[in-house]
CSV table of C-alpha atoms in Angstrom, one decimal:
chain,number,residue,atom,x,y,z
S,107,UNK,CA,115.8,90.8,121.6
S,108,UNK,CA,114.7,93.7,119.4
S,109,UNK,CA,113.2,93.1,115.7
S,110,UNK,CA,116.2,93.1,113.7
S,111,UNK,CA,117.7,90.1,115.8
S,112,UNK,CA,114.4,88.1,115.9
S,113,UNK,CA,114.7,88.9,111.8
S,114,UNK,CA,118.2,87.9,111.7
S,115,UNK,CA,117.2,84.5,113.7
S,116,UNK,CA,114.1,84.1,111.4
S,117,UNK,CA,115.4,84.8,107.8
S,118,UNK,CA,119.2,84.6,107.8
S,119,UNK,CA,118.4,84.2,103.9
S,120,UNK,CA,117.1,87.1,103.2
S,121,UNK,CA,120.5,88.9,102.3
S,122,UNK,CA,118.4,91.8,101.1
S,123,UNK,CA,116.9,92.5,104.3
S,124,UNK,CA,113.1,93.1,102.8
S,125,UNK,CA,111.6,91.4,105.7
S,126,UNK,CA,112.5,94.7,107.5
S,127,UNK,CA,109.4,95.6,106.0
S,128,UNK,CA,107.7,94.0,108.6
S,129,UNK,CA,106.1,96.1,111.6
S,130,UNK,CA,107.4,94.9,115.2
S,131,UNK,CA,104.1,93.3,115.6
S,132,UNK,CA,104.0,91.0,112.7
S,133,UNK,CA,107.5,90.4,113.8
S,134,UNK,CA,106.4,89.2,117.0
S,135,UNK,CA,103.9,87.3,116.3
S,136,UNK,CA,106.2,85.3,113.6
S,137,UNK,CA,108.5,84.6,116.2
S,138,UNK,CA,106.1,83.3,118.7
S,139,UNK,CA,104.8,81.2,115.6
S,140,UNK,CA,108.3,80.0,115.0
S,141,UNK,CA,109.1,78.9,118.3
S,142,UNK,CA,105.0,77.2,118.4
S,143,UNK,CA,106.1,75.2,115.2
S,144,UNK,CA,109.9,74.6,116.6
S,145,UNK,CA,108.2,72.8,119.8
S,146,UNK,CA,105.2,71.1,118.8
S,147,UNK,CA,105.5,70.4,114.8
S,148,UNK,CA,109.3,70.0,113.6
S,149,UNK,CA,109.9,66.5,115.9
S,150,UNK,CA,107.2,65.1,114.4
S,151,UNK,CA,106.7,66.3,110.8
S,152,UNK,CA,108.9,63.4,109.2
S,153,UNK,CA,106.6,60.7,111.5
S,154,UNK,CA,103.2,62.3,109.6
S,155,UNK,CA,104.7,62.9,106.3
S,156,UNK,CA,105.6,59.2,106.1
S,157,UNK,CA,102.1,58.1,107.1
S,158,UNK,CA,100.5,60.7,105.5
S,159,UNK,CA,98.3,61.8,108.5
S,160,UNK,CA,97.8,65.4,109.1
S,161,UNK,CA,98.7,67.1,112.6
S,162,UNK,CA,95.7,68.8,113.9
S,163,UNK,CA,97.2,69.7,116.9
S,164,UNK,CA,98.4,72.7,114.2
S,165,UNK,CA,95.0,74.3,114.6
S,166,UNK,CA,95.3,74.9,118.0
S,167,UNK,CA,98.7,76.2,117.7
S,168,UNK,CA,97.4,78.3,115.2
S,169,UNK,CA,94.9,79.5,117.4
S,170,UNK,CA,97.1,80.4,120.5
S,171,UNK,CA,99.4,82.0,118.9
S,172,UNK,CA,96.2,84.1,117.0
S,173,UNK,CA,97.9,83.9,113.2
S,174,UNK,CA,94.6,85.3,111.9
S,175,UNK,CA,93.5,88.2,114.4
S,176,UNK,CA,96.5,88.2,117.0
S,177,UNK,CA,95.8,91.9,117.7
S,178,UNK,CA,99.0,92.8,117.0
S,179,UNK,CA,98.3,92.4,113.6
S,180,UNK,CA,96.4,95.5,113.4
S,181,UNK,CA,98.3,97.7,115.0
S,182,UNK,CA,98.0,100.8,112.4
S,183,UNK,CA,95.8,98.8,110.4
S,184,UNK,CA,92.5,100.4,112.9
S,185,UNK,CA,89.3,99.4,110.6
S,186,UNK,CA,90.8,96.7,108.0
S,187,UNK,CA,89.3,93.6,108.1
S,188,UNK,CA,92.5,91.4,107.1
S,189,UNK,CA,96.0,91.4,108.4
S,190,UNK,CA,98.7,92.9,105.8
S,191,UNK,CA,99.8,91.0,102.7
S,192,UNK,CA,103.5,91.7,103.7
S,193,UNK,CA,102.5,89.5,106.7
S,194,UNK,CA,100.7,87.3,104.6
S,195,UNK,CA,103.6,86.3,103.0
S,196,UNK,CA,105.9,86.1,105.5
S,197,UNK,CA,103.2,84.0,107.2
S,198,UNK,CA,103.6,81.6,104.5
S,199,UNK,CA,107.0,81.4,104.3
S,200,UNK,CA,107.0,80.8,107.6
S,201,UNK,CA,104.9,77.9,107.3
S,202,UNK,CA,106.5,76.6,104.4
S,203,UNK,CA,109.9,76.4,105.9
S,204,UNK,CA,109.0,73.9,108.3
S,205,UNK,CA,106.4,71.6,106.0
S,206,UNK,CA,104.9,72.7,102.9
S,207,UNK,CA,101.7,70.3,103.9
S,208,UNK,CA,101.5,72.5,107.0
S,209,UNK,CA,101.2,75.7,104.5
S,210,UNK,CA,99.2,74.1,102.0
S,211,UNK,CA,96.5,73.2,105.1
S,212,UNK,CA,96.3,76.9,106.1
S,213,UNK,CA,96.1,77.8,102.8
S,214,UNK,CA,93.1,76.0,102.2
S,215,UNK,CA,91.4,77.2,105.4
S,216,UNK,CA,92.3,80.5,104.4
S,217,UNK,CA,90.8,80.2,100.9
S,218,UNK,CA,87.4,79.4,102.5
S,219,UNK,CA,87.3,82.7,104.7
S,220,UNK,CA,88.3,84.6,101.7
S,221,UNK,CA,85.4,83.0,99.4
S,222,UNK,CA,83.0,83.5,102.3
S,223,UNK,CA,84.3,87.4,103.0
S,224,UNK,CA,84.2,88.6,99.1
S,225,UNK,CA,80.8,86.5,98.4
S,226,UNK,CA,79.2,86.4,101.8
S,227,UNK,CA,76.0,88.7,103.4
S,228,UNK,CA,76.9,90.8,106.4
S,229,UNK,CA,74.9,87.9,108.3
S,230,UNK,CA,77.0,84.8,106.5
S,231,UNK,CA,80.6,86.5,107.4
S,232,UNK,CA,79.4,87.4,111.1
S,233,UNK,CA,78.6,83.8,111.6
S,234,UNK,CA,81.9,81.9,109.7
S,235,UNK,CA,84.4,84.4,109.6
S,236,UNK,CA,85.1,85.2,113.7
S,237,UNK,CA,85.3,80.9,114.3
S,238,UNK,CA,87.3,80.7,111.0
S,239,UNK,CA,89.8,82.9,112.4
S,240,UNK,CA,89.6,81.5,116.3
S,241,UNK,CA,90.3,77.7,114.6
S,242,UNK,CA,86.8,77.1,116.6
S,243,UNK,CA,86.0,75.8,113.0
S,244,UNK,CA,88.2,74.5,109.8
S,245,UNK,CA,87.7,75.2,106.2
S,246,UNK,CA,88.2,74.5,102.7
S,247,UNK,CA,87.2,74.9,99.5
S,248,UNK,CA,85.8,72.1,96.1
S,249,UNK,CA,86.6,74.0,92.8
S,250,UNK,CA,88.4,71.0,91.0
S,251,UNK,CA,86.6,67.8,89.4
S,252,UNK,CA,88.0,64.8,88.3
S,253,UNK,CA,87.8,65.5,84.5
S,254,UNK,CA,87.9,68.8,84.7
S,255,UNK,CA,91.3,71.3,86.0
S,256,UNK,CA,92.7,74.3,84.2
S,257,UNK,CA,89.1,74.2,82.2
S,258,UNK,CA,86.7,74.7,84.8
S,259,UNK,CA,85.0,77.6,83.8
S,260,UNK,CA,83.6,76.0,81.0
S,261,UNK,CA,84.0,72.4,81.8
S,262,UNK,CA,82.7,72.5,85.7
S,263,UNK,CA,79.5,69.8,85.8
S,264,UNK,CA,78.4,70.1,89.6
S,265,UNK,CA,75.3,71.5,89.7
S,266,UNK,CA,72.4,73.7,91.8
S,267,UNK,CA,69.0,74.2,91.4
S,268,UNK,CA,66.8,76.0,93.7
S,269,UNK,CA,63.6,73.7,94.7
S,270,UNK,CA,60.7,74.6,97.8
S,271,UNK,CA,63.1,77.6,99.0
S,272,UNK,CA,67.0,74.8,99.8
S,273,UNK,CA,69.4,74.4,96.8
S,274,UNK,CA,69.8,70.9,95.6
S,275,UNK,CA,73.5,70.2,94.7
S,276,UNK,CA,74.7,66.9,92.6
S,277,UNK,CA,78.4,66.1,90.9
S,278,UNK,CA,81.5,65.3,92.3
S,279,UNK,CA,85.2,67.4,93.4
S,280,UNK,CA,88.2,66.4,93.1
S,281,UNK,CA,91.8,66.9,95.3
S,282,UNK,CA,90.0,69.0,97.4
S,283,UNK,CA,92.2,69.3,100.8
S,284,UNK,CA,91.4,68.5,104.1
S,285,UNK,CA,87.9,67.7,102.7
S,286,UNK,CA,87.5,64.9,105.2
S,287,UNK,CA,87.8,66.9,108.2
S,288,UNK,CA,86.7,70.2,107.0
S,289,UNK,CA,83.6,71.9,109.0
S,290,UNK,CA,83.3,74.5,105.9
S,291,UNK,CA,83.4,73.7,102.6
S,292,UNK,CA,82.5,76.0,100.2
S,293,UNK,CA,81.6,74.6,96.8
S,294,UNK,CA,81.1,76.0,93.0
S,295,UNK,CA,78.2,74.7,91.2
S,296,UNK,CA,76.8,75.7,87.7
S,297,UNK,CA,72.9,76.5,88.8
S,298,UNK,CA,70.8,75.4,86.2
S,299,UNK,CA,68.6,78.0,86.1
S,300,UNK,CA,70.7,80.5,84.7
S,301,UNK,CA,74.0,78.6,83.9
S,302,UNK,CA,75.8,80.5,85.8
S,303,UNK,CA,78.8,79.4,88.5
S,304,UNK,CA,77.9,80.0,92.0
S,305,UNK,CA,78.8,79.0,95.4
S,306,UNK,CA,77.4,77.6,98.3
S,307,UNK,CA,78.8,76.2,101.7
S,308,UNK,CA,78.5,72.5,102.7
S,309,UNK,CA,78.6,71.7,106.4
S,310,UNK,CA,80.6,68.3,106.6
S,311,UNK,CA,77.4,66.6,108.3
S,312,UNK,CA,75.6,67.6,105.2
S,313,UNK,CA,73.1,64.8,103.8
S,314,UNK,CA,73.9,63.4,100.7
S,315,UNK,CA,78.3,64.2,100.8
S,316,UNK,CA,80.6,61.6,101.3
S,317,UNK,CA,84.3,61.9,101.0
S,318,UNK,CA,86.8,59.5,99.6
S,319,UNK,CA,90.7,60.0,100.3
S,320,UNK,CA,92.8,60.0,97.8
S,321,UNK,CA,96.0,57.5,98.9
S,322,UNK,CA,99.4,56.4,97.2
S,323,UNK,CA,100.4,60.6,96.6
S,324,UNK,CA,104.3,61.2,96.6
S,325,UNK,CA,103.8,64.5,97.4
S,326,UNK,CA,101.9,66.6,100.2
S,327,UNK,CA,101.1,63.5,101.5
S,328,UNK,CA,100.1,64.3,105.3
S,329,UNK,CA,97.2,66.6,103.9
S,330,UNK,CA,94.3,64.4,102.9
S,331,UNK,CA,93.0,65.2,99.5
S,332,UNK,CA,89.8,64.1,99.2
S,333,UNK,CA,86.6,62.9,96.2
S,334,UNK,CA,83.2,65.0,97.2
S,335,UNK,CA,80.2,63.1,95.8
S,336,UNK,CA,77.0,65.5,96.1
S,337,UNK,CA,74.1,63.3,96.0
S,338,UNK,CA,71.0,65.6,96.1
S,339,UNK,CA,72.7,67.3,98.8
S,340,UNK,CA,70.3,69.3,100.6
S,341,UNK,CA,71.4,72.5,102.0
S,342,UNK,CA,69.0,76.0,103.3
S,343,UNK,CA,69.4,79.1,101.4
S,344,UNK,CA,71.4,80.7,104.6
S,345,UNK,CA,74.2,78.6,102.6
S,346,UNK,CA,74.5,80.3,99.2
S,347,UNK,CA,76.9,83.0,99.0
S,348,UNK,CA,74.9,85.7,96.7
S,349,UNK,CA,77.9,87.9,95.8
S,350,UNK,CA,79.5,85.6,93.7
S,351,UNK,CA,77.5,85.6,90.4
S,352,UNK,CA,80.2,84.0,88.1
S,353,UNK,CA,83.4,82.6,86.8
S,354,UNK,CA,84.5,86.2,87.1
S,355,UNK,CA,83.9,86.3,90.7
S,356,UNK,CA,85.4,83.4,90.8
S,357,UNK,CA,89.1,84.1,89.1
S,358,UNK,CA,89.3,87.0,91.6
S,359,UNK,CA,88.5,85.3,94.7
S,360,UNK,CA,91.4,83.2,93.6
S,361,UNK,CA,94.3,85.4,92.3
S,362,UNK,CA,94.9,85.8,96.0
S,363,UNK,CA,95.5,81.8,96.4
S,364,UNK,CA,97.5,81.7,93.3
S,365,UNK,CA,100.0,84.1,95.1
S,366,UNK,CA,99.9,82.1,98.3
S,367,UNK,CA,101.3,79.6,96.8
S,368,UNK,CA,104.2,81.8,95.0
S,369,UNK,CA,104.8,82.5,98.7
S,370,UNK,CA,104.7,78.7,99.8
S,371,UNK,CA,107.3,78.4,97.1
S,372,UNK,CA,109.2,81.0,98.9
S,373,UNK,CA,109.0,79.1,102.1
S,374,UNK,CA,109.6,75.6,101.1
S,375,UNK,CA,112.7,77.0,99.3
S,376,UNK,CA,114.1,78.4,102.4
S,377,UNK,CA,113.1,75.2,104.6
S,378,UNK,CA,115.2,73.4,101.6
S,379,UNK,CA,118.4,75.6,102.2
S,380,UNK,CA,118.4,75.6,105.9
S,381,UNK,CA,117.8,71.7,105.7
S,382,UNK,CA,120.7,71.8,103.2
S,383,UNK,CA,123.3,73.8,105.4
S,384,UNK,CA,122.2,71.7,108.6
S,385,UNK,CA,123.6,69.0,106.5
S,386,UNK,CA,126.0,70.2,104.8
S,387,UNK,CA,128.0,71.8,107.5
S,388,UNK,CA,127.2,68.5,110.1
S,389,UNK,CA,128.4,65.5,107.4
S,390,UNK,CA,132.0,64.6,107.3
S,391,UNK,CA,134.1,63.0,104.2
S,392,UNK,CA,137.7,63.4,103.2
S,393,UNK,CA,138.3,64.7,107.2
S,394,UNK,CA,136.1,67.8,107.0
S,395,UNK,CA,132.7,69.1,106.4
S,396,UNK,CA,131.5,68.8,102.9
S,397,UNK,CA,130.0,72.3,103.1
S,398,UNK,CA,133.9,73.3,102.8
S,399,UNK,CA,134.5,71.8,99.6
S,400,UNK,CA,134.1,74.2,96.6
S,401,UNK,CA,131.4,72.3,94.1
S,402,UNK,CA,129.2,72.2,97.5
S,403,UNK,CA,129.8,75.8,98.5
S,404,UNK,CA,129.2,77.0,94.8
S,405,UNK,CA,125.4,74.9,94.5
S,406,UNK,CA,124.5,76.5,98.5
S,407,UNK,CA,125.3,79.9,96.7
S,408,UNK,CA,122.8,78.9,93.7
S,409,UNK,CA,120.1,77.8,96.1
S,410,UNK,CA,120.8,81.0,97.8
S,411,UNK,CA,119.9,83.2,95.3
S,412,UNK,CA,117.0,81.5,94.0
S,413,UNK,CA,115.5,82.1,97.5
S,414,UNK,CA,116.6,85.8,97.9
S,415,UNK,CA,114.5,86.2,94.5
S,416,UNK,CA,111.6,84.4,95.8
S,417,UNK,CA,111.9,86.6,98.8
S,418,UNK,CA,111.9,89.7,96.4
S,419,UNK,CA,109.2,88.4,94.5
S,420,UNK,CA,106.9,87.8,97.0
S,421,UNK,CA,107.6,91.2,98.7
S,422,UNK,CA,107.1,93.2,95.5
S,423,UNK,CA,103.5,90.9,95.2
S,424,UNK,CA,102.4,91.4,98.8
S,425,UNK,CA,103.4,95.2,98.6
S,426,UNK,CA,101.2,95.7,94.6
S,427,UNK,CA,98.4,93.4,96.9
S,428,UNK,CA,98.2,96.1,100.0
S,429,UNK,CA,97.6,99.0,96.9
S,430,UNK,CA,95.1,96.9,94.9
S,431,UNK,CA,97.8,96.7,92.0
S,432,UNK,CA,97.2,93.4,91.2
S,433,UNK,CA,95.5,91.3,88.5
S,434,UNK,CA,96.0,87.6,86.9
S,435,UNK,CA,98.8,88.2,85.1
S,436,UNK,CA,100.9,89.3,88.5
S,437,UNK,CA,99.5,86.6,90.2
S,438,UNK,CA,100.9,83.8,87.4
S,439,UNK,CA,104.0,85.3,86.8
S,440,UNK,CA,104.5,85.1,90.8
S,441,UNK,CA,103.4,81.9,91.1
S,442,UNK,CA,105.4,80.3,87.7
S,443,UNK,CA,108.7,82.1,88.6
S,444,UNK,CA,109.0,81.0,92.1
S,445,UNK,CA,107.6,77.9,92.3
S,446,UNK,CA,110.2,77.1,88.8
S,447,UNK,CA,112.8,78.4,91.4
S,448,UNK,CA,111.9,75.8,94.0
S,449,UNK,CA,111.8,72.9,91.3
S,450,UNK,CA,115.5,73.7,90.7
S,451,UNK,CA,116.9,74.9,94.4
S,452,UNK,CA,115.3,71.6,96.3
S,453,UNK,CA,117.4,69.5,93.3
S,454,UNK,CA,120.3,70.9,94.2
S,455,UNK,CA,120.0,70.7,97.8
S,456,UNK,CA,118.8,66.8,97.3
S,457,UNK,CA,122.3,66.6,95.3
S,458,UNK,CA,124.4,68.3,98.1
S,459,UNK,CA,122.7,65.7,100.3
S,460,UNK,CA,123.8,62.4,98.1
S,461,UNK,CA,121.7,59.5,99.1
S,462,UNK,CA,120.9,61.0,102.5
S,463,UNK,CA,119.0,63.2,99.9
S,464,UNK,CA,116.3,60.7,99.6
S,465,UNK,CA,116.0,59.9,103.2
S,466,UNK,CA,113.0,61.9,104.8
S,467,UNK,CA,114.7,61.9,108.2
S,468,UNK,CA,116.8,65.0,106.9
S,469,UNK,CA,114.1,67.0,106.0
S,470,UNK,CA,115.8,67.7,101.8
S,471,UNK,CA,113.9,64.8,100.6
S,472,UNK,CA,110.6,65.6,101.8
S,473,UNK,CA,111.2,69.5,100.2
S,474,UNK,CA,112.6,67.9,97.3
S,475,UNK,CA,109.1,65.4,96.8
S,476,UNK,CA,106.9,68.5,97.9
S,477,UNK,CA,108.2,71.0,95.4
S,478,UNK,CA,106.7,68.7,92.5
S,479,UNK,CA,103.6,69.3,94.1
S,480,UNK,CA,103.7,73.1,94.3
S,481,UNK,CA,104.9,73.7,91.1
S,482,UNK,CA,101.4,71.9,89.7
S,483,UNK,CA,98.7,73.2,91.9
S,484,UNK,CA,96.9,76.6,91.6
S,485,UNK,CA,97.6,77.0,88.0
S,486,UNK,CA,100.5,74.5,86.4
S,487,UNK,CA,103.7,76.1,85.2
S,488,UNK,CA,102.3,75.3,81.5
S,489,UNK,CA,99.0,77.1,82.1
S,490,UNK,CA,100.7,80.1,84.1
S,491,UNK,CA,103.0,80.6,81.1
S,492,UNK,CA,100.0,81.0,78.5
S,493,UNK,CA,98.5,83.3,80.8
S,494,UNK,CA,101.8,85.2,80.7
S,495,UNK,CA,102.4,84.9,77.1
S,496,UNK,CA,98.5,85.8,76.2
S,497,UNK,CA,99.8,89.5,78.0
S,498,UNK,CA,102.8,90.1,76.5
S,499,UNK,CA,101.3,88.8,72.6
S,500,UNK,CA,98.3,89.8,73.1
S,501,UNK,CA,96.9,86.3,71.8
S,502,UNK,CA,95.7,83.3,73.7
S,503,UNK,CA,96.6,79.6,72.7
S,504,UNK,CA,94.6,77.8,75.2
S,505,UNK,CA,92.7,76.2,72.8
């Protein structure tokens, strides 16, 4: 099978054919992804999403199939440290598709190589990044607190101080993912020498954390979100990441996220339609499939184009990304436009579906319940918008 029928299998969605942009390597290694996910993940998403328990056994898919540092990857890519952000959002739409929990997950571990690559020493990234990548170890990140969201930078509370040559961290985090069973956790504190927000990696054995899940969630419920409570927790100075100095540091160590996310909105979409058109095409009422009645045909066609955008979208992103044309205001109106896509395509795929709609079993409901969460988390439509707005007005109205 050459690339442009393993593309046609992949993304029958993407009318445009953008994916073509793909090299035959990332192809590959999608495909093998695919088929991982298709075996081991798919029969028994539903069975973890309805007792919100995450499947591990995903890391060690992740691993065989090398998503981080398969070498095909790099082919033409000789010296770069990273795969490409074409891949990186095909990655995530291919994650997406089959559970946005499972997407959300690697996010997350992704997020704390990419705070320990951009604010690590030589010596800090030789030691994390490599097991990062092999799975050998799983990571996060604690930004959040439970009083204070979109106004961290001047309302974040944990703090650092520096005492007999460790760094003493106190406060708490809040909805941090996969917290619980994290073995790297980067965390921002204010230190309170200086004032300033910095970061510093917790080990899950450190002394003085403990983690409280968070239960009853209607969304995202197989990863576990998780309460850190730093109680004079104790870590060596090998554990501060020097190269991140402040909230600006910060904001661009996480316009990357903010666009995974517009990608994981790309994915869930497409996981929505395909659910959608399984259904559509298999239920029977009058004598005949609904998916040949017009009203049904015309709502697949709306879904339809709201992923095709998202696709767009994302490619235009990951493509500005790979040239270093990329800032805030790219990253929010990514994130807002496709994730306000999703909210919209996974209601009309729940209303194609009827009452089955609700029923996790099909897979629509579980897109449908997951897409409330995506459209909140790394910046909420509202606070995207004002971030938008403030460019295009040239005045702010956060406060």
């Amino acid at each position: 099978m050459n690339k442009l029928e393993k593309l046609q299998e992949l993304y029958p969605e993407d009318l445009l054919g953008l994916s073509k942009k793909l090299t035959d390597g990332e192809v590959e290694v999608l495909y093998n992804l695919r088929k991982e996910l298709e075996k081991d993940i798919q029969p028994v998403i539903a069975e973890y999403w309805d007792k919100a328990e995450f499947p591990t056994q995903v890391y060690d898919l992740y691993s065989r199939v090398g998503v981080m540092n398969n070498p095909l990857l790099f082919e033409g890519r000789e010296g770069k440290e990273t795969y490409s952000e074409m891949y990186n959002a095909f990655l995530f739409t291919e994650l997406a598709r089959t559970d946005t929990s499972i997407a959300t997950a690697y996010t997350i571990h992704r997020m704390a190589h990419t705070v320990i690559s951009q604010g690590g020493t030589e010596e800090q990234k030789a030691h994390y990044l490599p097991k990062l990548e092999k799975f050998e170890l799983t990571g996060c990140f604690a930004l959040t607190e439970p009083l204070n969201g979109s106004d961290i930078a001047k309302g974040l509370k944990t703090s650092a101080r520096q005492e007999n040559g460790k760094w003493i961290l106190n406060g708490e985090k809040y909805w941090v993912g996969a917290a619980n069973t994290a073995d790297v956790i980067p965390v921002f504190a204010r230190d309170e020498a200086d004032g300033e927000i910095k970061c510093f990696i917790l080990h899950h054995d450190t002394p003085g954390v403990s983690f409280e899940v968070i239960n009853h969630k209607m969304a995202l419920r197989p990863v576990q979100n998780c309460k850190i409570i730093m109680e004079d927790a104790t870590i060596d100075e090998s554990q501060f990441l020097p190269k991140i100095k402040g909230f600006g540091d910060v904001t661009r160590v996480f316009q990357g996220s903010r666009v995974d996310v517009g990608h994981i909105a790309t994915g869930t979409a497409a996981g929505s339609l395909a659910a959608t058109l399984k259904y559509a095409t298999d239920r029977q009422q009058f004598g005949r499939p609904i998916a040949k009645f017009q009203l049904v045909q015309e709502k697949i066609a709306r879904m339809e184009i709201k992923v095709a955008a998202n696709i767009a979208l994302s490619v235009i992103l990951a493509e500005n990304q790979e040239n270093g044309d990329f800032d805030t205001v790219n990253a929010s109106l990514h994130k807002m436009h496709n994730a306000l896509n999703l909210r919209e395509l996974v209601a009309l795929g729940r209303e194609i579906c009827g009452g089955n709609g609700i029923n996790i079993d099909y897979g629509v409901g579980r897109y449908f319940a997951d897409a409330e969460a995506v459209y909140t988390y790394e910046g909420s439509h509202d606070i995207n918008a004002l971030i938008l707005s403030r460019a295009l007005t040239g005045m702010g109205a956060f406060v």
